mmCIF file of C-alpha atoms in Angstrom:
data_model
loop_
_atom_site.group_PDB
_atom_site.id
_atom_site.type_symbol
_atom_site.label_atom_id
_atom_site.label_comp_id
_atom_site.label_asym_id
_atom_site.label_seq_id
_atom_site.Cartn_x
_atom_site.Cartn_y
_atom_site.Cartn_z
ATOM 1 C CA MET A 111 13.483 -2.062 -13.317
ATOM 2 C CA ILE A 112 16.682 -3.516 -11.930
ATOM 3 C CA PHE A 113 19.013 -0.770 -13.220
ATOM 4 C CA LEU A 114 16.964 2.030 -11.692
ATOM 5 C CA GLN A 115 16.927 0.185 -8.381
ATOM 6 C CA ILE A 116 20.708 -0.361 -8.402
ATOM 7 C CA ARG A 117 21.384 3.346 -8.770
ATOM 8 C CA HIS A 118 19.063 4.217 -5.885
ATOM 9 C CA SER A 119 20.421 1.459 -3.651
ATOM 10 C CA ILE A 120 24.015 2.650 -4.127
ATOM 11 C CA SER A 121 23.032 6.205 -3.180
ATOM 12 C CA VAL A 122 21.145 4.961 -0.116
ATOM 13 C CA LEU A 123 24.053 2.710 0.898
ATOM 14 C CA ILE A 124 26.412 5.691 0.868
ATOM 15 C CA ILE A 125 24.118 7.529 3.299
ATOM 16 C CA ILE A 126 23.757 4.431 5.492
ATOM 17 C CA ILE A 127 27.543 4.164 5.754
ATOM 18 C CA LYS A 128 27.849 7.851 6.632
ATOM 19 C CA LYS A 129 25.014 7.712 9.182
ATOM 20 C CA LYS A 130 25.544 4.190 10.521
ATOM 21 C CA SER A 131 25.925 5.567 14.050
ATOM 22 C CA LEU A 132 22.148 6.241 14.023
ATOM 23 C CA ILE A 133 21.536 2.484 13.774
ATOM 24 C CA LYS A 134 22.784 1.519 17.204
ATOM 25 C CA THR A 135 23.159 -2.258 16.939
ATOM 26 C CA ARG A 136 25.160 -4.466 14.600
ATOM 27 C CA LYS A 137 22.198 -6.797 14.214
ATOM 28 C CA ALA A 138 20.002 -3.957 12.943
ATOM 29 C CA ARG A 139 22.687 -2.855 10.465
ATOM 30 C CA LEU A 140 23.095 -6.457 9.318
ATOM 31 C CA ARG A 141 19.331 -6.849 8.809
ATOM 32 C CA ILE A 142 19.273 -3.692 6.678
ATOM 33 C CA PHE A 143 22.169 -4.998 4.579
ATOM 34 C CA LEU A 144 20.562 -8.427 4.149
ATOM 35 C CA TRP A 145 17.277 -6.841 3.031
ATOM 36 C CA ILE A 146 19.100 -4.757 0.409
ATOM 37 C CA VAL A 147 20.870 -7.861 -0.906
ATOM 38 C CA SER A 148 17.714 -10.002 -0.872
ATOM 39 C CA ASN A 149 15.739 -7.254 -2.594
ATOM 40 C CA PHE A 150 18.378 -7.024 -5.318
ATOM 41 C CA ILE A 151 18.281 -10.818 -5.825
ATOM 42 C CA THR A 152 14.476 -10.810 -5.840
ATOM 43 C CA ASN A 153 14.348 -8.120 -8.507
ATOM 44 C CA THR A 154 16.970 -9.864 -10.621
ATOM 45 C CA VAL A 155 14.848 -13.029 -10.595
ATOM 46 C CA SER A 156 11.708 -10.965 -11.197
ATOM 47 C CA SER A 157 13.299 -9.296 -14.235
ATOM 48 C CA LEU A 158 14.226 -12.673 -15.723
ATOM 49 C CA LEU A 159 10.690 -13.953 -15.154
ATOM 50 C CA TRP A 160 9.382 -10.815 -16.845
ATOM 51 C CA LEU A 161 11.388 -11.708 -19.963
ATOM 52 C CA ILE A 162 9.913 -15.227 -19.915
ATOM 53 C CA ASP A 163 6.397 -13.768 -19.769
ATOM 54 C CA SER A 164 7.216 -11.511 -22.717
ATOM 55 C CA VAL A 165 8.074 -14.588 -24.782
ATOM 56 C CA PHE A 166 5.312 -16.994 -23.716
ATOM 57 C CA TYR A 167 2.480 -14.649 -22.691
ATOM 58 C CA PRO A 168 2.869 -11.507 -24.840
ATOM 59 C CA GLU A 169 -0.889 -10.902 -24.762
ATOM 60 C CA TYR A 170 -0.546 -9.175 -21.386
ATOM 61 C CA LYS A 171 0.758 -6.110 -23.232
ATOM 62 C CA LEU A 172 -2.482 -5.728 -25.193
ATOM 63 C CA ILE A 173 -5.093 -5.886 -22.428
ATOM 64 C CA ASN A 174 -7.151 -2.839 -21.537
ATOM 65 C CA ILE A 175 -8.476 -2.537 -17.980
ATOM 66 C CA LYS A 176 -11.690 -0.539 -18.000
ATOM 67 C CA ARG A 177 -12.627 -0.099 -14.335
ATOM 68 C CA ILE A 178 -10.271 1.015 -11.557
ATOM 69 C CA ALA A 179 -11.021 2.308 -8.060
ATOM 70 C CA ILE A 180 -8.258 3.761 -5.888
ATOM 71 C CA ILE A 181 -8.723 3.793 -2.124
ATOM 72 C CA LEU A 182 -7.091 6.943 -0.787
ATOM 73 C CA GLY A 183 -6.635 8.086 2.793
ATOM 74 C CA GLN A 184 -4.155 8.470 5.592
ATOM 75 C CA PRO A 185 -2.631 5.290 7.097
ATOM 76 C CA ARG A 186 -4.663 3.682 9.891
ATOM 77 C CA SER A 187 -7.904 4.910 8.344
ATOM 78 C CA GLY A 188 -9.370 1.522 7.390
ATOM 79 C CA THR A 189 -8.018 1.506 3.835
ATOM 80 C CA THR A 190 -6.546 -2.007 4.019
ATOM 81 C CA PHE A 191 -9.679 -3.335 5.711
ATOM 82 C CA LEU A 192 -11.816 -1.921 2.892
ATOM 83 C CA GLN A 193 -9.552 -3.085 0.073
ATOM 84 C CA ARG A 194 -9.410 -6.663 1.289
ATOM 85 C CA GLN A 195 -13.116 -6.798 2.059
ATOM 86 C CA LEU A 196 -14.104 -5.587 -1.415
ATOM 87 C CA CYS A 197 -11.715 -8.053 -3.058
ATOM 88 C CA LYS A 198 -13.519 -10.943 -1.374
ATOM 89 C CA ASP A 199 -16.311 -10.315 -3.881
ATOM 90 C CA LYS A 200 -14.337 -11.853 -6.734
ATOM 91 C CA SER A 201 -17.148 -11.553 -9.259
ATOM 92 C CA ASN A 202 -16.990 -7.750 -9.051
ATOM 93 C CA PHE A 203 -13.574 -6.780 -7.655
ATOM 94 C CA THR A 204 -9.967 -7.866 -7.695
ATOM 95 C CA GLY A 205 -6.701 -6.657 -6.186
ATOM 96 C CA VAL A 206 -3.038 -7.574 -6.471
ATOM 97 C CA PRO A 207 -1.513 -9.554 -3.566
ATOM 98 C CA HIS A 208 1.912 -8.777 -2.137
ATOM 99 C CA PHE A 209 3.517 -11.886 -3.627
ATOM 100 C CA PHE A 210 2.460 -10.882 -7.135
ATOM 101 C CA TRP A 211 3.731 -7.303 -6.688
ATOM 102 C CA ARG A 212 7.053 -8.939 -5.753
ATOM 103 C CA PHE A 213 7.051 -11.544 -8.525
ATOM 104 C CA PRO A 214 4.662 -10.292 -11.247
ATOM 105 C CA SER A 215 5.013 -13.369 -13.428
ATOM 106 C CA ILE A 216 2.308 -15.368 -15.181
ATOM 107 C CA PHE A 217 4.826 -18.157 -15.770
ATOM 108 C CA LEU A 218 5.840 -18.405 -12.101
ATOM 109 C CA TYR A 219 2.266 -18.152 -10.837
ATOM 110 C CA LYS A 220 1.081 -20.996 -13.068
ATOM 111 C CA LEU A 221 4.124 -23.104 -12.184
ATOM 112 C CA LEU A 222 3.589 -22.672 -8.440
ATOM 113 C CA LYS A 223 -0.109 -23.368 -8.780
ATOM 114 C CA LYS A 224 0.524 -26.531 -10.783
ATOM 115 C CA THR A 225 3.052 -27.815 -8.232
ATOM 116 C CA ASN A 226 0.807 -26.886 -5.279
ATOM 117 C CA LEU A 227 3.454 -24.502 -3.917
ATOM 118 C CA LEU A 228 1.448 -21.316 -4.398
ATOM 119 C CA GLU A 229 -0.440 -21.731 -1.137
ATOM 120 C CA TYR A 230 2.844 -22.133 0.724
ATOM 121 C CA PHE A 231 4.315 -18.897 -0.648
ATOM 122 C CA ASN A 232 1.064 -17.009 -0.117
ATOM 123 C CA SER A 233 1.059 -18.032 3.549
ATOM 124 C CA ILE A 234 4.564 -16.697 4.297
ATOM 125 C CA PRO A 235 4.309 -14.031 7.042
ATOM 126 C CA TYR A 236 5.391 -10.502 6.178
ATOM 127 C CA TRP A 237 6.255 -9.657 9.781
ATOM 128 C CA SER A 238 9.022 -11.278 11.812
ATOM 129 C CA GLN A 239 7.717 -14.256 13.773
ATOM 130 C CA LYS A 240 9.842 -13.246 16.784
ATOM 131 C CA ARG A 241 9.407 -9.461 16.779
ATOM 132 C CA GLY A 242 6.266 -8.801 14.753
ATOM 133 C CA SER A 243 3.380 -9.932 16.968
ATOM 134 C CA ILE A 244 2.095 -6.403 17.701
ATOM 135 C CA ALA A 245 2.647 -5.242 14.115
ATOM 136 C CA ASN A 246 0.651 -8.235 12.916
ATOM 137 C CA LYS A 247 -2.225 -7.393 15.266
ATOM 138 C CA MET A 248 -2.259 -3.854 13.919
ATOM 139 C CA HIS A 249 -1.906 -4.881 10.274
ATOM 140 C CA SER A 250 -2.222 -8.609 9.577
ATOM 141 C CA HIS A 251 -0.108 -9.453 6.570
ATOM 142 C CA VAL A 252 1.003 -12.550 4.694
ATOM 143 C CA LEU A 253 2.346 -12.502 1.141
ATOM 144 C CA GLY A 254 -0.952 -13.763 -0.256
ATOM 145 C CA ASP A 255 -2.853 -10.750 1.100
ATOM 146 C CA VAL A 256 -4.030 -8.023 -1.247
ATOM 147 C CA GLU A 257 -1.776 -5.034 -0.663
ATOM 148 C CA GLU A 258 -1.322 -1.459 -1.756
ATOM 149 C CA ASP A 259 0.597 -0.175 -4.756
ATOM 150 C CA GLY A 260 3.262 1.117 -2.390
ATOM 151 C CA ILE A 261 4.677 -2.425 -2.280
ATOM 152 C CA PHE A 262 5.317 -2.127 -6.027
ATOM 153 C CA LEU A 263 7.005 1.267 -5.634
ATOM 154 C CA GLU A 264 9.035 0.149 -2.627
ATOM 155 C CA GLU A 265 10.302 -3.209 -3.818
ATOM 156 C CA LYS A 266 10.684 -2.512 -7.531
ATOM 157 C CA PHE A 267 11.849 1.102 -7.633
ATOM 158 C CA TRP A 268 12.976 2.031 -4.121
ATOM 159 C CA SER A 269 10.532 4.895 -4.334
ATOM 160 C CA HIS A 270 8.262 4.805 -1.309
ATOM 161 C CA PHE A 271 8.113 5.875 2.330
ATOM 162 C CA PHE A 272 7.901 2.190 3.321
ATOM 163 C CA ILE A 273 11.688 1.979 2.924
ATOM 164 C CA PHE A 274 12.028 4.431 5.818
ATOM 165 C CA ARG A 275 10.498 1.757 8.040
ATOM 166 C CA ARG A 276 13.325 -0.572 7.059
ATOM 167 C CA ILE A 277 16.059 2.058 7.030
ATOM 168 C CA PRO A 278 15.009 4.667 9.630
ATOM 169 C CA ILE A 279 17.561 7.305 8.646
ATOM 170 C CA PRO A 280 15.805 10.615 7.794
ATOM 171 C CA GLU A 281 18.587 11.633 5.404
ATOM 172 C CA ILE A 282 17.540 8.957 2.887
ATOM 173 C CA LEU A 283 14.031 10.398 2.422
ATOM 174 C CA PRO A 284 14.873 12.757 -0.483
ATOM 175 C CA LEU A 285 16.174 9.714 -2.372
ATOM 176 C CA ILE A 286 13.349 7.277 -1.688
ATOM 177 C CA ASP A 287 10.246 9.411 -1.152
ATOM 178 C CA ASP A 288 10.066 11.927 -3.982
ATOM 179 C CA TRP A 289 8.094 10.956 -7.091
ATOM 180 C CA GLU A 290 9.060 14.233 -8.742
ATOM 181 C CA ARG A 291 12.730 13.239 -8.861
ATOM 182 C CA PHE A 292 11.806 11.013 -11.818
ATOM 183 C CA ASP A 293 11.740 12.629 -15.238
ATOM 184 C CA GLN A 294 8.785 12.166 -17.579
ATOM 185 C CA ILE A 295 10.306 9.167 -19.340
ATOM 186 C CA LYS A 296 10.912 7.264 -16.081
ATOM 187 C CA LYS A 297 7.464 8.150 -14.740
ATOM 188 C CA ASN A 298 5.813 6.816 -17.876
ATOM 189 C CA LYS A 299 7.918 3.661 -17.712
ATOM 190 C CA ILE A 300 6.880 3.015 -14.103
ATOM 191 C CA ILE A 301 3.206 3.599 -14.953
ATOM 192 C CA LYS A 302 3.533 1.261 -17.951
ATOM 193 C CA ILE A 303 5.066 -1.521 -15.833
ATOM 194 C CA HIS A 304 2.378 -0.989 -13.187
ATOM 195 C CA LYS A 305 -0.346 -1.298 -15.849
ATOM 196 C CA GLN A 306 1.199 -4.467 -17.239
ATOM 197 C CA ILE A 307 1.257 -6.045 -13.770
ATOM 198 C CA LEU A 308 -2.477 -5.374 -13.497
ATOM 199 C CA ASN A 309 -2.910 -6.885 -16.965
ATOM 200 C CA LYS A 310 -1.034 -10.010 -15.916
ATOM 201 C CA TRP A 311 -3.168 -10.354 -12.804
ATOM 202 C CA LYS A 312 -6.268 -10.037 -14.947
ATOM 203 C CA ILE A 313 -5.075 -12.881 -17.196
ATOM 204 C CA ILE A 314 -4.242 -15.148 -14.252
ATOM 205 C CA ASN A 315 -7.659 -14.639 -12.669
ATOM 206 C CA SER A 316 -9.602 -14.719 -15.950
ATOM 207 C CA CYS A 317 -11.325 -11.514 -14.847
ATOM 208 C CA GLU A 318 -14.453 -10.425 -16.667
ATOM 209 C CA GLU A 319 -14.491 -7.031 -18.377
ATOM 210 C CA ASN A 320 -16.760 -5.542 -15.713
ATOM 211 C CA VAL A 321 -14.457 -6.438 -12.799
ATOM 212 C CA THR A 322 -13.126 -3.374 -10.968
ATOM 213 C CA PHE A 323 -9.488 -3.319 -9.892
ATOM 214 C CA ILE A 324 -9.162 -2.085 -6.304
ATOM 215 C CA LEU A 325 -5.912 -0.213 -5.774
ATOM 216 C CA LYS A 326 -4.865 1.514 -2.553
ATOM 217 C CA GLU A 327 -2.304 4.114 -1.571
ATOM 218 C CA ASN A 328 -1.641 6.144 1.575
ATOM 219 C CA ASP A 329 1.878 7.469 1.130
ATOM 220 C CA ALA A 330 2.410 8.312 -2.550
ATOM 221 C CA THR A 331 -0.245 10.853 -3.558
ATOM 222 C CA ASP A 332 1.959 12.238 -6.339
ATOM 223 C CA PHE A 333 2.068 8.768 -7.895
ATOM 224 C CA VAL A 334 -1.737 8.487 -7.607
ATOM 225 C CA LYS A 335 -2.148 11.903 -9.218
ATOM 226 C CA TYR A 336 0.048 10.891 -12.143
ATOM 227 C CA PHE A 337 -1.677 7.519 -12.439
ATOM 228 C CA ILE A 338 -5.093 9.196 -12.669
ATOM 229 C CA SER A 339 -3.805 11.533 -15.385
ATOM 230 C CA LYS A 340 -2.913 8.476 -17.484
ATOM 231 C CA ASN A 341 -6.168 6.545 -16.964
ATOM 232 C CA THR A 342 -9.720 7.512 -17.882
ATOM 233 C CA ASP A 343 -12.150 5.365 -15.876
ATOM 234 C CA VAL A 344 -10.897 5.839 -12.302
ATOM 235 C CA THR A 345 -12.935 6.283 -9.119
ATOM 236 C CA ILE A 346 -11.410 7.575 -5.876
ATOM 237 C CA ILE A 347 -12.730 6.051 -2.646
ATOM 238 C CA PHE A 348 -11.676 8.468 0.086
ATOM 239 C CA LEU A 349 -11.562 7.210 3.667
ATOM 240 C CA ALA A 350 -11.503 9.950 6.305
ATOM 241 C CA ARG A 351 -10.295 9.734 9.893
ATOM 242 C CA GLU A 352 -9.526 12.521 12.350
ATOM 243 C CA PRO A 353 -5.793 13.400 12.504
ATOM 244 C CA LYS A 354 -5.215 12.717 16.208
ATOM 245 C CA GLU A 355 -6.747 9.256 15.866
ATOM 246 C CA PHE A 356 -4.826 8.099 12.818
ATOM 247 C CA LEU A 357 -1.546 9.753 13.919
ATOM 248 C CA ASP A 358 -1.312 7.911 17.242
ATOM 249 C CA SER A 359 -2.047 4.608 15.528
ATOM 250 C CA TYR A 360 0.279 5.405 12.622
ATOM 251 C CA LEU A 361 3.225 6.247 14.877
ATOM 252 C CA GLU A 362 2.718 3.083 16.910
ATOM 253 C CA LEU A 363 2.609 0.915 13.772
ATOM 254 C CA SER A 364 5.677 2.702 12.368
ATOM 255 C CA ILE A 365 7.615 1.851 15.528
ATOM 256 C CA GLN A 366 6.391 -1.752 15.551
ATOM 257 C CA SER A 367 7.064 -2.117 11.819
ATOM 258 C CA THR A 368 10.685 -1.009 12.129
ATOM 259 C CA TYR A 369 11.155 -3.151 15.231
ATOM 260 C CA SER A 370 9.794 -6.185 13.375
ATOM 261 C CA LYS A 371 12.004 -5.604 10.345
ATOM 262 C CA ILE A 372 15.361 -4.712 11.916
ATOM 263 C CA GLY A 373 14.909 -5.231 15.671
ATOM 264 C CA LEU A 374 15.297 -1.546 16.523
ATOM 265 C CA ASN A 375 12.927 0.981 18.108
ATOM 266 C CA PRO A 376 13.441 4.123 15.978
ATOM 267 C CA ILE A 377 11.731 6.586 18.330
ATOM 268 C CA ASN A 378 15.038 7.969 19.660
ATOM 269 C CA ILE A 379 16.734 8.371 16.279
ATOM 270 C CA ASN A 380 17.404 12.053 15.682
ATOM 271 C CA ASN A 381 14.588 13.658 13.605
ATOM 272 C CA TRP A 382 12.793 10.314 13.058
ATOM 273 C CA PHE A 383 9.625 11.388 14.874
ATOM 274 C CA ARG A 384 9.521 14.741 13.098
ATOM 275 C CA ALA A 385 10.084 13.085 9.712
ATOM 276 C CA CYS A 386 7.026 10.880 10.285
ATOM 277 C CA ILE A 387 4.836 13.864 11.214
ATOM 278 C CA GLU A 388 6.138 15.964 8.307
ATOM 279 C CA LYS A 389 5.282 13.114 5.949
ATOM 280 C CA ARG A 390 1.704 13.026 7.187
ATOM 281 C CA ILE A 391 1.374 16.822 6.924
ATOM 282 C CA THR A 392 2.675 16.742 3.354
ATOM 283 C CA GLU A 393 0.458 13.840 2.282
ATOM 284 C CA SER A 394 -2.649 15.347 3.923
ATOM 285 C CA LYS A 395 -2.181 18.538 1.900
ATOM 286 C CA LYS A 396 -1.510 16.634 -1.313
ATOM 287 C CA GLN A 397 -4.556 14.422 -0.771
ATOM 288 C CA ILE A 398 -6.820 17.442 -0.228
ATOM 289 C CA ASN A 399 -5.543 19.079 -3.417
ATOM 290 C CA LEU A 400 -6.054 15.861 -5.375
ATOM 291 C CA LEU A 401 -9.569 15.383 -4.010
ATOM 292 C CA LYS A 402 -10.540 18.971 -4.798
ATOM 293 C CA THR A 403 -9.202 18.599 -8.333
ATOM 294 C CA HIS A 404 -11.133 15.366 -8.935
ATOM 295 C CA LYS A 405 -14.226 15.973 -6.792
ATOM 296 C CA ASP A 406 -16.483 14.365 -9.414
ATOM 297 C CA LEU A 407 -14.613 11.058 -9.032
ATOM 298 C CA ILE A 408 -14.920 10.731 -5.246
ATOM 299 C CA ILE A 409 -16.861 8.326 -3.048
ATOM 300 C CA SER A 410 -16.368 9.561 0.537
ATOM 301 C CA LEU A 411 -16.467 7.242 3.544
ATOM 302 C CA ASN A 412 -15.802 7.658 7.251
ATOM 303 C CA PHE A 413 -13.491 5.384 9.253
ATOM 304 C CA LYS A 414 -15.860 4.930 12.202
ATOM 305 C CA ASN A 415 -18.850 4.177 9.997
ATOM 306 C CA LEU A 416 -16.836 1.687 7.958
ATOM 307 C CA THR A 417 -15.455 -0.221 10.936
ATOM 308 C CA LEU A 418 -18.677 -0.219 12.990
ATOM 309 C CA ASP A 419 -21.114 -0.746 10.118
ATOM 310 C CA PRO A 420 -19.214 -2.072 7.076
ATOM 311 C CA LEU A 421 -22.423 -3.249 5.403
ATOM 312 C CA ASN A 422 -23.830 0.241 4.830
ATOM 313 C CA SER A 423 -20.469 1.783 3.924
ATOM 314 C CA ILE A 424 -19.748 -0.905 1.353
ATOM 315 C CA PHE A 425 -23.320 -0.716 0.065
ATOM 316 C CA LYS A 426 -22.643 2.957 -0.697
ATOM 317 C CA ILE A 427 -19.667 1.964 -2.865
ATOM 318 C CA TYR A 428 -21.717 -0.593 -4.784
ATOM 319 C CA ASN A 429 -24.466 1.951 -5.294
ATOM 320 C CA GLU A 430 -22.070 4.642 -6.562
ATOM 321 C CA LEU A 431 -20.339 2.191 -8.896
ATOM 322 C CA LYS A 432 -23.716 0.846 -10.069
ATOM 323 C CA ILE A 433 -22.864 -2.712 -9.032
ATOM 324 C CA LYS A 434 -25.523 -5.054 -7.717
ATOM 325 C CA LEU A 435 -24.894 -6.728 -4.354
ATOM 326 C CA ASP A 436 -25.695 -10.433 -4.472
ATOM 327 C CA LEU A 437 -27.407 -12.155 -1.559
ATOM 328 C CA GLU A 438 -24.420 -14.279 -0.532
ATOM 329 C CA TYR A 439 -22.149 -11.245 -0.207
ATOM 330 C CA ILE A 440 -24.825 -9.323 1.720
ATOM 331 C CA GLN A 441 -24.964 -12.185 4.211
ATOM 332 C CA GLU A 442 -21.172 -12.095 4.520
ATOM 333 C CA LEU A 443 -21.300 -8.355 5.249
ATOM 334 C CA GLU A 444 -24.057 -8.830 7.828
ATOM 335 C CA ASN A 445 -21.836 -11.373 9.557
ATOM 336 C CA LEU A 446 -18.917 -8.936 9.336
ATOM 337 C CA ASN A 447 -21.030 -6.303 11.105
ATOM 338 C CA LYS A 448 -21.520 -8.726 14.000
ATOM 339 C CA ILE A 449 -17.798 -9.515 14.135
ATOM 340 C CA GLN A 450 -16.858 -5.831 14.135
ATOM 341 C CA SER A 451 -19.315 -5.042 16.930
ATOM 342 C CA ARG A 452 -17.484 -7.379 19.317
ATOM 343 C CA ARG A 453 -13.942 -7.041 17.949
ATOM 344 C CA ASP A 454 -11.049 -6.806 20.397
ATOM 345 C CA LYS A 455 -8.124 -5.332 18.476
ATOM 346 C CA GLY A 456 -5.595 -6.760 20.941
ATOM 347 C CA TYR A 457 -3.388 -3.683 21.314
ATOM 348 C CA ASN A 458 -3.488 -0.116 22.640
ATOM 349 C CA ASN A 459 -2.103 2.969 20.922
ATOM 350 C CA LYS A 460 -0.005 5.373 22.937
ATOM 351 C CA SER A 461 -1.004 9.027 22.927
ATOM 352 C CA TYR A 462 1.756 11.129 21.383
ATOM 353 C CA ASN A 463 2.312 14.846 21.860
ATOM 354 C CA ILE A 464 1.530 16.203 18.383
ATOM 355 C CA ASP A 465 0.821 19.771 17.317
ATOM 356 C CA LEU A 466 -2.294 19.370 15.150
ATOM 357 C CA LYS A 467 -2.479 22.902 13.749
ATOM 358 C CA ASP A 468 -0.840 21.786 10.480
ATOM 359 C CA PHE A 469 -3.711 19.317 10.021
ATOM 360 C CA ASN A 470 -6.463 21.949 10.311
ATOM 361 C CA ASP A 471 -7.131 21.985 6.564
ATOM 362 C CA TYR A 472 -7.445 18.207 6.560
ATOM 363 C CA SER A 473 -9.854 18.266 9.511
ATOM 364 C CA ASN A 474 -11.912 21.008 7.860
ATOM 365 C CA TYR A 475 -12.105 19.018 4.637
ATOM 366 C CA ILE A 476 -13.361 15.982 6.551
ATOM 367 C CA GLU A 477 -15.999 18.075 8.325
ATOM 368 C CA GLN A 478 -17.246 19.534 5.042
ATOM 369 C CA HIS A 479 -17.737 16.060 3.604
ATOM 370 C CA LYS A 480 -19.633 14.905 6.687
ATOM 371 C CA LYS A 481 -22.210 17.615 5.988
ATOM 372 C CA GLN A 482 -22.668 16.654 2.337
#
């Protein structure tokens, strides 16, 4: 893990030095540098903890996870809301929290739990306390929250679009947002490490065989495609939202995310806005192709239906997966319906001038599924 990350970080650092004029303030440049250093230290510690697990808990290598569901959709389409809600039903679902993606160690987890420090680390905010209030309203996030697989790709392999929110220089994208740059050996190694992290989480939580792992990804469809090719029992839960709606929200969160992380509004950085739109165009096309290829694996949901009436949307998932809803969880979902009906999100998205013609295929695909 650590050696692959070092090579990428050096390449990215070279570009940062060449393009440092794009990052207007010294504080922002310093925050980028400190994140790179802290990420390197974190992964060094994580690698050492991995070796400890290999000695004291070697059984994690032998576990076979039978049921996996991947939530797929564009950002700001309710994917996080759905993932976290499903994972509240611990008898049927589980998902990996951010802290465990960062430190995937059975040894560390048990140590922190025994010393009563786990709750403290799980409660650490992801967003800056000073600059992240709007970002947190848009996407509440502490390290104990269940999070998408992109955290794994970002923090362990420097291979995810999330890094662009920390280092908003478009020239780094070919280095950090291209799954195909990895050869077959590296891809298989990443998938193997990913699988072993899920295995470790299963051991820690003493999950039953019938528990379904809920994964989620919005920005790395090529990774999802490869993951599905290496696993047999996978269901895709597709969440659809109209392009104009998710794009406005996505751009606003991207701005707030970068501001929270480095104290800089990236909107005026040359080609930043276009890079964000191009990413969404590319991922929308890749998602459609993936969904058409695996149409027998799909459970389709709609963003508005999910957020206004989560009970019926989630009931559809249980029905498709042949899982029985227990009374206590039904009551929780009924209460969630009431909460959603009177929810005040606490922020307003700006309306951005976006040419939507490149999203026509995505819109058409959504319309076709509404009619089914």
